[in-house]
Short mmCIF file of C-alpha atoms and ligand atoms in Angstrom, two decimals:
data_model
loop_
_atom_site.label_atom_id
_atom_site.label_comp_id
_atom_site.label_asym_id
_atom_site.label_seq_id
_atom_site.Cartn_x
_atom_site.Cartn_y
_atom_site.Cartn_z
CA UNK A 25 83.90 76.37 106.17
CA UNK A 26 82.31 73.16 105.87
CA UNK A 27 81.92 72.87 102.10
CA UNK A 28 82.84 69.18 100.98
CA UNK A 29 83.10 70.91 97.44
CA UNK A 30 84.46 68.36 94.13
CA UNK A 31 87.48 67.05 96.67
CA UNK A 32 84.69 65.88 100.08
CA UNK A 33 87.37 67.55 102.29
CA UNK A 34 84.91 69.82 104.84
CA UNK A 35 86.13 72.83 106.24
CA UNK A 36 84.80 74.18 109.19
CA UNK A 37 85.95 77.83 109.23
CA UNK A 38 87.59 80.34 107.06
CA UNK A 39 90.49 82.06 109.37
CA UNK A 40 92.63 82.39 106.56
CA UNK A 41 93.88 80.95 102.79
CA UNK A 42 95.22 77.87 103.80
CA UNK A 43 91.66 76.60 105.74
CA UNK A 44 90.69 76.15 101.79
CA UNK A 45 92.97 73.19 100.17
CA UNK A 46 93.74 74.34 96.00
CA UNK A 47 90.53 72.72 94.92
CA UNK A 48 88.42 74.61 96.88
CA UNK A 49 89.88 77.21 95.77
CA UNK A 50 89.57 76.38 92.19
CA UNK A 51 85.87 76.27 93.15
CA UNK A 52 85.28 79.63 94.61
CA UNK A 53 87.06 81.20 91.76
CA UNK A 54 85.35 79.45 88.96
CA UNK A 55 82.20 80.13 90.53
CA UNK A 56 82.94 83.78 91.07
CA UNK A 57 83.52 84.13 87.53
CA UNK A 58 80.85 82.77 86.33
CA UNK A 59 78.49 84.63 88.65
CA UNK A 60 80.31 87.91 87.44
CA UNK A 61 79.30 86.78 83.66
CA UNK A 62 75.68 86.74 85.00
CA UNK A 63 75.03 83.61 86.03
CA UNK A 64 72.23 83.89 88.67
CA UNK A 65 72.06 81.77 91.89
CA UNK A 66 69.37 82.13 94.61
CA UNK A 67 70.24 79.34 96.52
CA UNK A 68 70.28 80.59 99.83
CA UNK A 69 67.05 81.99 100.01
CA UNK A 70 66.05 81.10 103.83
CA UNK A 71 69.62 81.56 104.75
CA UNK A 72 71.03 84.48 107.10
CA UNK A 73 74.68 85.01 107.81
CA UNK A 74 75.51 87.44 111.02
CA UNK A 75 78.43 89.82 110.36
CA UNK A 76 79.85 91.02 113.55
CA UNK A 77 82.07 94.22 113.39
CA UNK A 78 84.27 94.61 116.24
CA UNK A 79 86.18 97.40 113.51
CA UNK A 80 84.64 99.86 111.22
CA UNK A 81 84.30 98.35 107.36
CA UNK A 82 83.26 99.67 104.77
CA UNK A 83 83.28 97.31 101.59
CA UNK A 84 83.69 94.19 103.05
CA UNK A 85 80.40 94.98 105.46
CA UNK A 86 78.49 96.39 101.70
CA UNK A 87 79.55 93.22 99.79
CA UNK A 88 78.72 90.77 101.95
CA UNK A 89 75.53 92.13 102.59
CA UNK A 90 74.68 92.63 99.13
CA UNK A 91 75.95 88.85 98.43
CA UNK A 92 73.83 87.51 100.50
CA UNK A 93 70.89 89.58 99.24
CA UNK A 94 71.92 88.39 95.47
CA UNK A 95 71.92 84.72 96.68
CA UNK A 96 68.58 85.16 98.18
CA UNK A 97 69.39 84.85 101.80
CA UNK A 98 70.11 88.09 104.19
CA UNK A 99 72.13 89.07 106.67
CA UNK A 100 71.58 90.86 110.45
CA UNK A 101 74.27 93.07 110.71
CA UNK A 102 76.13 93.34 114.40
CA UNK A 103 78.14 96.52 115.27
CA UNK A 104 80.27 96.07 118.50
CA UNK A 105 80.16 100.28 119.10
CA UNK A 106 76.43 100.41 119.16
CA UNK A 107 74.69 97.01 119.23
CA UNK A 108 75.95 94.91 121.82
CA UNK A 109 78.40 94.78 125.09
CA UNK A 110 81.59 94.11 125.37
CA UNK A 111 82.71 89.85 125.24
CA UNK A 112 85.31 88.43 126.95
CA UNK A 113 87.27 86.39 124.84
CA UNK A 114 89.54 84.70 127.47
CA UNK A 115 88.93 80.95 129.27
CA UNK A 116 88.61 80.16 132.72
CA UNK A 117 88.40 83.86 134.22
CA UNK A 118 86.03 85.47 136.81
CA UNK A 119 83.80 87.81 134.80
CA UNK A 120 84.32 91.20 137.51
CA UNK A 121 85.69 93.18 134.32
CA UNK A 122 83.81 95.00 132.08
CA UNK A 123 82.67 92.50 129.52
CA UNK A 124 79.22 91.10 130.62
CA UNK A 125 79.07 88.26 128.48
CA UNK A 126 81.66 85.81 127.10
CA UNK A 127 82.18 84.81 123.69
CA UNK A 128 81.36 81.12 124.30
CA UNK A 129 78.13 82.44 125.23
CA UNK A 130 77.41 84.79 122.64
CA UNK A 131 78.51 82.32 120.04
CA UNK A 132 76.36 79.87 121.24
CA UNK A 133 73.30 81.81 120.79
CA UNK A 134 73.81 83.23 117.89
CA UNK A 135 74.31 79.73 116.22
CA UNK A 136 70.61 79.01 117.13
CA UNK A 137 69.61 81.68 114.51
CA UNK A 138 72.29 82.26 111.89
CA UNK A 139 73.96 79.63 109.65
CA UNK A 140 77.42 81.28 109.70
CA UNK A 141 78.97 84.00 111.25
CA UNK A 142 81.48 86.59 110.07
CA UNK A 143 83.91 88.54 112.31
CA UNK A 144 86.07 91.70 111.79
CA UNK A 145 87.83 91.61 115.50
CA UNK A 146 88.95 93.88 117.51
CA UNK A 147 92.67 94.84 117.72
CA UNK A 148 94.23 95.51 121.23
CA UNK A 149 97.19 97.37 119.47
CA UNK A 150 99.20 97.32 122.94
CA UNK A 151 101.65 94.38 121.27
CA UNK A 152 102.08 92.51 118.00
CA UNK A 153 102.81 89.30 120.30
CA UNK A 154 99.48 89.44 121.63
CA UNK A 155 97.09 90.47 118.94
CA UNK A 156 98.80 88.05 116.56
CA UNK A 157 97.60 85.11 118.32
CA UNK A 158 94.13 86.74 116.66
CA UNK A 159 92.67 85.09 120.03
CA UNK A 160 88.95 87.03 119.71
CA UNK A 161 88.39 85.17 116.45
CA UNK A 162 89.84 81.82 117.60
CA UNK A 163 87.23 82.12 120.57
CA UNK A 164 84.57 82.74 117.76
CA UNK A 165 85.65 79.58 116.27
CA UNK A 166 86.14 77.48 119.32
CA UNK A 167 82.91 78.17 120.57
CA UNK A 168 80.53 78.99 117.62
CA UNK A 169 78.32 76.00 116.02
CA UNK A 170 78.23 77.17 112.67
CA UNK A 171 80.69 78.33 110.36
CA UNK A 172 83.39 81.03 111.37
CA UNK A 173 84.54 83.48 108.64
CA UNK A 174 87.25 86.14 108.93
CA UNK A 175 86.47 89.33 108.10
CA UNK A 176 90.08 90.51 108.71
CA UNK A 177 91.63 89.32 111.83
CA UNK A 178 95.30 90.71 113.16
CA UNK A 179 97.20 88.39 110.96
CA UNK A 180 94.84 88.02 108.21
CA UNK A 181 92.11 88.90 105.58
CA UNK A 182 91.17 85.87 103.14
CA UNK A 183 88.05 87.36 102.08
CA UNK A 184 90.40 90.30 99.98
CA UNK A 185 93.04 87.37 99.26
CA UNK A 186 90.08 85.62 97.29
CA UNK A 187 88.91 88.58 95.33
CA UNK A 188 93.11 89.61 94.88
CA UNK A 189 93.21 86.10 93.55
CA UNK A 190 90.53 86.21 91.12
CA UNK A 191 91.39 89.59 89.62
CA UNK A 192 94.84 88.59 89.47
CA UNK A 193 94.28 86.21 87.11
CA UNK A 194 91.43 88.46 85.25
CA UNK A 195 94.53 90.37 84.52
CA UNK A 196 97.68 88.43 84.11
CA UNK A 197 96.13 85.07 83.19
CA UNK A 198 98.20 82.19 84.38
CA UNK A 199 100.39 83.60 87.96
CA UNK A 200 103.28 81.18 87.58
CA UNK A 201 106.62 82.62 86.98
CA UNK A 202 104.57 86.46 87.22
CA UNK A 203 106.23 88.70 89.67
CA UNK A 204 104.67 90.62 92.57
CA UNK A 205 105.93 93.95 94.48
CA UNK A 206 104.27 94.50 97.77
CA UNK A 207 105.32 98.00 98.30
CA UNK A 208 104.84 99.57 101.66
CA UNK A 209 103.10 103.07 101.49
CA UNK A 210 103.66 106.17 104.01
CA UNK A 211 99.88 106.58 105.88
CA UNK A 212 99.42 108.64 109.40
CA UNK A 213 96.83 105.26 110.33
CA UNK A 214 98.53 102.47 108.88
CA UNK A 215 96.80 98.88 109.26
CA UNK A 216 97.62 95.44 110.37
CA UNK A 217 99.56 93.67 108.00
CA UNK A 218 96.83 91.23 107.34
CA UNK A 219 95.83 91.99 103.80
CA UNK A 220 99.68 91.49 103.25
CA UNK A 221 100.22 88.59 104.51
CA UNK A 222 97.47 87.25 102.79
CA UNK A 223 98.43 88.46 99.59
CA UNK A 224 102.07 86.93 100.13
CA UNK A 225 100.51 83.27 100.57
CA UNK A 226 98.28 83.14 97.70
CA UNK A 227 100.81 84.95 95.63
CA UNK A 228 102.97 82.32 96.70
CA UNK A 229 100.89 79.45 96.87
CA UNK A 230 99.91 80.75 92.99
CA UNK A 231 103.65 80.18 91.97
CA UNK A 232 104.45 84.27 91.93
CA UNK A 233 107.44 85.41 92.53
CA UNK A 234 106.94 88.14 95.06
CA UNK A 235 109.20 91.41 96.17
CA UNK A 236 108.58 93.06 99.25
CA UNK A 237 109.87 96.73 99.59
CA UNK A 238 109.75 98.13 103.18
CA UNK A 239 111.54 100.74 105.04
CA UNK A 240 113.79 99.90 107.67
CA UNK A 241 111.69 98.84 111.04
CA UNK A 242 108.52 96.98 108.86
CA UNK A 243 109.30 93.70 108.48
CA UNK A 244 106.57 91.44 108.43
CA UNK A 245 105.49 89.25 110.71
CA UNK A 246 108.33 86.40 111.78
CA UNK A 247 106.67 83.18 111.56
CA UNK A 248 104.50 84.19 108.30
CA UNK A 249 107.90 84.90 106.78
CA UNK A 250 108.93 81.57 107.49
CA UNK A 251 105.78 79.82 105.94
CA UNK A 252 105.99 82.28 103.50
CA UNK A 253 109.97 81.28 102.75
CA UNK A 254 109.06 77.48 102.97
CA UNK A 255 106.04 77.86 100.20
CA UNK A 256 108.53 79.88 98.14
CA UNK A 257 110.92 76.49 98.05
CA UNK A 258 107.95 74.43 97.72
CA UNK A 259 107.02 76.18 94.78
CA UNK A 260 110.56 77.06 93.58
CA UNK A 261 109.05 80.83 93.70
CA UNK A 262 111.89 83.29 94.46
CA UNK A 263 111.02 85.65 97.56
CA UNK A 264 112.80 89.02 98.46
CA UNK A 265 112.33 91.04 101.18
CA UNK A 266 113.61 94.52 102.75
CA UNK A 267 114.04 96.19 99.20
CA UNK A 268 113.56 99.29 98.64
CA UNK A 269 110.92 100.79 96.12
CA UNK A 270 112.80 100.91 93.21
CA UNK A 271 114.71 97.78 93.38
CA UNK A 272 111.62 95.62 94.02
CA UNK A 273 109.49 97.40 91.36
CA UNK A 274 112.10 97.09 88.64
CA UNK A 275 110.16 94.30 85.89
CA UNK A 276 107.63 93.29 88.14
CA UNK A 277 103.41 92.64 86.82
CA UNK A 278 102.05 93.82 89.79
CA UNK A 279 102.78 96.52 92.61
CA UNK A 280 100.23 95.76 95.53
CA UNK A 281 100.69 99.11 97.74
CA UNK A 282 99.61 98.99 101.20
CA UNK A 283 100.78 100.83 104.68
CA UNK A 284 100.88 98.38 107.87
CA UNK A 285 102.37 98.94 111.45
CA UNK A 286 106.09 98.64 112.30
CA UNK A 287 106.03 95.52 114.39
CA UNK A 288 108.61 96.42 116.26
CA UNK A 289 106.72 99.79 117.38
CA UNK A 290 103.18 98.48 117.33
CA UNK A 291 101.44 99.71 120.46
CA UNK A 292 103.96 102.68 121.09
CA UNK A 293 102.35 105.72 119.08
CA UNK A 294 104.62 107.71 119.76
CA UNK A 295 107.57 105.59 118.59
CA UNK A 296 105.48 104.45 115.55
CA UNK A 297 104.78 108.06 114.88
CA UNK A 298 108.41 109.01 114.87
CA UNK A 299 109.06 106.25 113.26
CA UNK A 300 106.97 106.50 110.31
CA UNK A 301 107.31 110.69 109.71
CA UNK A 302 111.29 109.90 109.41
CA UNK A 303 110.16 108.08 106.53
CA UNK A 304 109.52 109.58 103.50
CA UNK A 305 109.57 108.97 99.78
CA UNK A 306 107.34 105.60 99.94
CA UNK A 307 104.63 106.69 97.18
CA UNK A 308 103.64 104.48 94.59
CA UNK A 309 103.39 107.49 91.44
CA UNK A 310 104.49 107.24 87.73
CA UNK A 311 107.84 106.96 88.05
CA UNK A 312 108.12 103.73 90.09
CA UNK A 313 105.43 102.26 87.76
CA UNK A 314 107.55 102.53 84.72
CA UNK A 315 110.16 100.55 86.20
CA UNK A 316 107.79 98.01 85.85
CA UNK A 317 106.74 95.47 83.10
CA UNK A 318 102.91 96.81 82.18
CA UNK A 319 102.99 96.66 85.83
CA UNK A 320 99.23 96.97 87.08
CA UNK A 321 98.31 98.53 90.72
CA UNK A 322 96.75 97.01 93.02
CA UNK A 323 95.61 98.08 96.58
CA UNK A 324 92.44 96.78 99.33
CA UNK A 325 91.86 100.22 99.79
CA UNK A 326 90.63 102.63 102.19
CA UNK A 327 93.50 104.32 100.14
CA UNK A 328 95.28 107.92 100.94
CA UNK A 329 95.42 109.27 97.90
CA UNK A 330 98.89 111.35 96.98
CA UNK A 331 100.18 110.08 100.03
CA UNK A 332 100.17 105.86 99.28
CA UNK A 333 99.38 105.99 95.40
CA UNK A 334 99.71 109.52 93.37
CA UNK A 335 96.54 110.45 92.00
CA UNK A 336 97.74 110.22 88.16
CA UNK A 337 98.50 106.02 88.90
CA UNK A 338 95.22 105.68 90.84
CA UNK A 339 92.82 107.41 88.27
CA UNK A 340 94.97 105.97 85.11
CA UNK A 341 94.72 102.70 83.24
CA UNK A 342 97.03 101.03 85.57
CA UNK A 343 95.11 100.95 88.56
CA UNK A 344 93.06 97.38 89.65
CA UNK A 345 91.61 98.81 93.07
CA UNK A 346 88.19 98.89 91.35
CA UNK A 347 88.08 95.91 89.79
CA UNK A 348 89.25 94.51 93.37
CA UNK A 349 86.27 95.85 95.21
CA UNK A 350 83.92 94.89 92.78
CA UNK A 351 85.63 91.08 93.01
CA UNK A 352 85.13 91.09 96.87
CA UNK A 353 81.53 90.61 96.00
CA UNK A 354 81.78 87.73 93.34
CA UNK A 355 84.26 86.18 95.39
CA UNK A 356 81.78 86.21 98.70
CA UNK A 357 79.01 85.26 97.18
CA UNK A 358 80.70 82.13 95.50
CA UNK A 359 82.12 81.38 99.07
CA UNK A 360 79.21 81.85 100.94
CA UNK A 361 77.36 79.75 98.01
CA UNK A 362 79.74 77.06 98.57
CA UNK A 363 79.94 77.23 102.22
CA UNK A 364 75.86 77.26 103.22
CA UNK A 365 73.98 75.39 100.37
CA UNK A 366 74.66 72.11 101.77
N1 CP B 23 89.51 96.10 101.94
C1 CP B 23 88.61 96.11 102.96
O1 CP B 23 88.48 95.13 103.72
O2 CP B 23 87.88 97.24 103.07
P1 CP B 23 86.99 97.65 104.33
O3 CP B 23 87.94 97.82 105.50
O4 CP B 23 86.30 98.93 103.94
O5 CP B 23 86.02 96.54 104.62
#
């Protein structure tokens, strides 16, 4: 992202959180709330973002197109499926595979005629040590002239951290000292643990003190855990991990439920499978609410219903997930206001 914002700090690309410094983020979030009040911005009419999907999406592909719409801009929307080829995304190779065209290339072109570019990439999902280096958008950033935003790479998903943020604070006001439960949830097509991870950081980086409950097999990822335990002593934040539901729910504000991959078994199905149907009993429902203080749920959805969340939490007073969709929009189109009008 290269928005100089209040602090003149310019940021080329949004990969994740920390490509915004705490200013910047003040700015997208005050911005997003006052275009939720109805504040009206056209400011990017002329403007056209390209959103390349490499993964099927469902609200983050409506809300940014609608954002841009709202801002007075537009956006030409790229499906990898049934639009274009396949890219290579790796230097220095002869080209004899299957992918006619290399990213380089293709980002080069399509900075002639869009003034930034988001990407949801494709995961390999042979092995966590490979798709972790979230190498297809790092080629997209390398190579592209314009800005580079994440749509939800391997490792992260800042656009839902952003809109997490802002209705975090809709509902518990000031984060410090608040306690978060990231509770994994049983799902038959569990995700990356992007959304996670980025949750964990701006929980974090928000002075939260954050629980994470997870079966036996899901840690997450080994060096986020590490930034993730060096924020928490920056920010004198205590940080749990391993717990099981009931321990990590017990007082907390907020239980964010979401299923991701064993790491350990990513790229083995069968394994995972096994894995994951020997676990059981990792439903968010009534009961693990209560244990709770008010405790709100909160979830980036697609969402199995009875499976990750019992119905009776989902449809009751406690759940956020709408509010959370509806925020990816305010949240994008205060980014993307941010980002292009200069
Ligand atoms: N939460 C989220 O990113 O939803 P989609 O996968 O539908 O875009």
């Amino acid at each position: 992202m290269d928005h100089a914002g209040t602090t003149g700090q310019a940021i080329r690309h949004f990969h994740r959180l920390d490509d915004l410094n705490d200013r910047q983020i003040e700015d997208v979030l005050d911005l997003a709330a006052r275009l939720k009040r109805g504040v009206s911005r056209t400011d990017l009419a002329g403007q056209t973002v390209g959103l390349l999907f490499f993964r099927p999406s469902l609200r983050t592909r409506t809300s940014l197109e609608v954002a841009m719409h709202q801002l007075g801009g537009h956006t030409v929307n790229l499906n990898a499926a049934s639009d274009f080829w396949e890219l290579e995304a790796r230097e220095n190779r002869t080209m004899d595979g299957v992918a006619p065209e290399h990213i380089k290339d293709a980002a080069a072109a399509l900075s002639c005629y869009v003034g930034a570019m988001a990407i949801r990439p494709a995961l390999l999902g042979k092995s966590w040590a490979v798709d972790r280096k979230d190498e297809q958008i790092r080629s997209w950033m390398q190579h592209s002239r314009v800005p580079v935003i994440n749509m939800e790479s391997a490792l992260w998903h800042p656009l839902q951290a952003l809109a997490d943020l802002l209705t975090l604070r809709e509902t518990l006001g000031e984060l410090k000292g608040k306690k978060l439960t990231i509770a994994w949830t049983q799902s038959p097509t569990p995700s990356s643990p992007a959304v996670v991870h980025s949750i964990l950081m701006a929980a974090l980086r928000s002075g939260m003190h954050v629980n994470i409950a997870h079966p036996t097999g899901y840690d997450l990822d080994a060096d986020v855990m590490e930034q993730a335990n060096s924020l928490a002593q920056t920010q004198g934040s205590r940080l749990e991990t391993g717990l099981n539901l009931n321990d990590a729910a017990e007082d907390t504000h907020v239980i964010y439920a979401r299923s991701w991959w064993g790491l350990e078994s990513y790229g083995q199905p069968s394994l995972s499978a096994h894995q994951s149907s020997r676990t059981t009993g990792w439903c968010v429902d009534d009961r693990i609410m209560e244990l709770g203080d008010n405790a709100r749920l909160m979830h980036p959805m697609p969402i199995r219903r009875n499976l990750e969340v019992s119905d009776r939490v989902l449809d009751g007073p406690r759940s956020l997930i709408i509010e959370q969709a509806a925020n990816r929009l305010h949240t994008q189109k205060s980014l993307l206001s941010l980002l292009l009008r200069q």
